[in-house]
Amino acid sequence: MATRKTTKRIGILTGGGDCPGLNAVIRVVTKAAINKLGIEVLGIEDGYLGLIRNRMHPLAIDDVSNIITVGGTILGTSNKADPSRFVVGKAEDGTPIVEDVTDRVVEHVRERRLDAIVCVGGDGTMTGAANLIRHGIPCIGVPKTIDNDLMHTDITFGFATAVQTATECLDRIHTTGSSHHRVMVVELMGRNAGWLTLHAGVAAGADVILIPEIPYDIDAVCEACLARSSRGKRFTLIAISEGAAPKGGAQVVDKIVHDSPDPIRLGGVSTVLSEQISQRTHLETRATILGHVQRGGTPVAFDRVLATEFGHQAISLVAMHEWNQLVVMQGGRADVVPIESVAGQQRTIPLEHPQIGMARAVGTCMGD
Ligand code: F6P
């Protein structure tokens, strides 16, 4: 669709769950496109929903001024609108009726004269971008997610801020747990990957860290709490991922979002675990689910810089007409990989990861 001479206008969308740093990407892409390349930018509203419904608007320099410090996304987002299986209604029995509306999206892209789209998101957004690419729409991917679970990149922006927020929450729960001599079970987001829980758990000095990659043994967890009591440590701080599960058991599902391409929403494992510990050890326990507080708020400096770096790389790819690539960070160096290679995949923590060894070295129980 686009050639070296014809890139006049690009679109930008933010898809999937929001995270701090999205506005920093929108800012650098828009400013560099307008100021350096003389390219117009259309902001696509609410992720792929904006492409399906033809909702987009021009972005000027003023629209993206003073947004680097702002959390969320000025464009809005959606983690429900996949054009290849868009929910158009419900059958009588309540099952969703899905349709492939990609042709409608292609029509809107042509009508708006978009030469390419910068898609900022996680694995679901990259799956959507791979679909657009197959339909002849050039895309550039920018990796975001608080879960840090995108394949082929060591880090996504949004993660550092979520780790900071979760660590602050764990610190606060630590002091009240210590005062009341309780076992405090704190549940963190992350879907099927334990990156957020492991990082925040290590940073907060959690006594027990439970991640999806290591199924936990309830006896080992109770033993860790009792061992602390018998050493005179009258409280225990447990950081548990929403995706963690007991050995031989299943994850706890909070709800099924039928019109979402990734319909399972995990949540509630902390309540189950807290109850089990209380029954088995007779220690007083409390559970806290941190929830969406981990996704909100102003990005930390690291995420502002990383998001700006990724966005700058993305616009450089636009300038070079190197389409269909995802910008990534590997071993501290910026690189690119084909968008298709990350679509629909999740990067979990390898069991030999140094941070697991580091946690064990300070006596943290990993649940096994
Ligand atoms: O992928 C980001 C994330 O926050 C996950 O950690 C969490 O499981 C999920 O999104 C929650 O989704 P929703 O915002 O639809 O509740």
GROMACS .gro file of N, CA and C in nm, residues 185 187 216 218 246 252 267-279 287:
model
   60
  185VAL      N    1  -0.179  -1.154   5.260
  185VAL     CA    2  -0.169  -1.212   5.126
  185VAL      C    3  -0.208  -1.104   5.025
  187GLU      N    4  -0.242  -0.986   4.626
  187GLU     CA    5  -0.252  -1.041   4.490
  187GLU      C    6  -0.220  -0.934   4.386
  216TYR      N    7   0.232  -2.380   4.356
  216TYR     CA    8   0.271  -2.379   4.498
  216TYR      C    9   0.214  -2.497   4.575
  218ILE      N   10   0.070  -2.593   4.923
  218ILE     CA   11   0.007  -2.524   5.036
  218ILE      C   12   0.078  -2.558   5.168
  246PRO      N   13  -0.220  -2.380   4.286
  246PRO     CA   14  -0.155  -2.484   4.367
  246PRO      C   15  -0.111  -2.601   4.280
  252VAL      N   16  -0.756  -1.940   3.962
  252VAL     CA   17  -0.888  -1.890   4.006
  252VAL      C   18  -0.934  -1.784   3.904
  267GLY      N   19  -0.843  -1.380   3.900
  267GLY     CA   20  -0.857  -1.300   4.022
  267GLY      C   21  -0.922  -1.378   4.133
  268GLY      N   22  -0.873  -1.357   4.255
  268GLY     CA   23  -0.936  -1.418   4.371
  268GLY      C   24  -0.852  -1.523   4.441
  269VAL      N   25  -0.737  -1.557   4.383
  269VAL     CA   26  -0.654  -1.663   4.444
  269VAL      C   27  -0.607  -1.623   4.584
  270SER      N   28  -0.588  -1.492   4.607
  270SER     CA   29  -0.540  -1.447   4.739
  270SER      C   30  -0.643  -1.478   4.848
  271THR      N   31  -0.770  -1.465   4.815
  271THR     CA   32  -0.877  -1.492   4.913
  271THR      C   33  -0.880  -1.641   4.947
  272VAL      N   34  -0.866  -1.723   4.844
  272VAL     CA   35  -0.866  -1.869   4.864
  272VAL      C   36  -0.746  -1.907   4.951
  273LEU      N   37  -0.629  -1.856   4.915
  273LEU     CA   38  -0.507  -1.893   4.989
  273LEU      C   39  -0.513  -1.844   5.133
  274SER      N   40  -0.560  -1.721   5.151
  274SER     CA   41  -0.567  -1.663   5.285
  274SER      C   42  -0.655  -1.749   5.376
  275GLU      N   43  -0.768  -1.794   5.323
  275GLU     CA   44  -0.861  -1.880   5.399
  275GLU      C   45  -0.793  -2.013   5.436
  276GLN      N   46  -0.724  -2.071   5.339
  276GLN     CA   47  -0.658  -2.200   5.364
  276GLN      C   48  -0.550  -2.187   5.471
  277ILE      N   49  -0.471  -2.079   5.464
  277ILE     CA   50  -0.364  -2.060   5.564
  277ILE      C   51  -0.426  -2.043   5.702
  278SER      N   52  -0.531  -1.966   5.709
  278SER     CA   53  -0.597  -1.941   5.837
  278SER      C   54  -0.647  -2.072   5.899
  279GLN      N   55  -0.713  -2.154   5.814
  279GLN     CA   56  -0.767  -2.282   5.866
  279GLN      C   57  -0.657  -2.377   5.911
  287ALA      N   58  -0.649  -1.081   5.306
  287ALA     CA   59  -0.615  -1.079   5.163
  287ALA      C   60  -0.645  -0.943   5.104
   0.00000   0.00000   0.00000
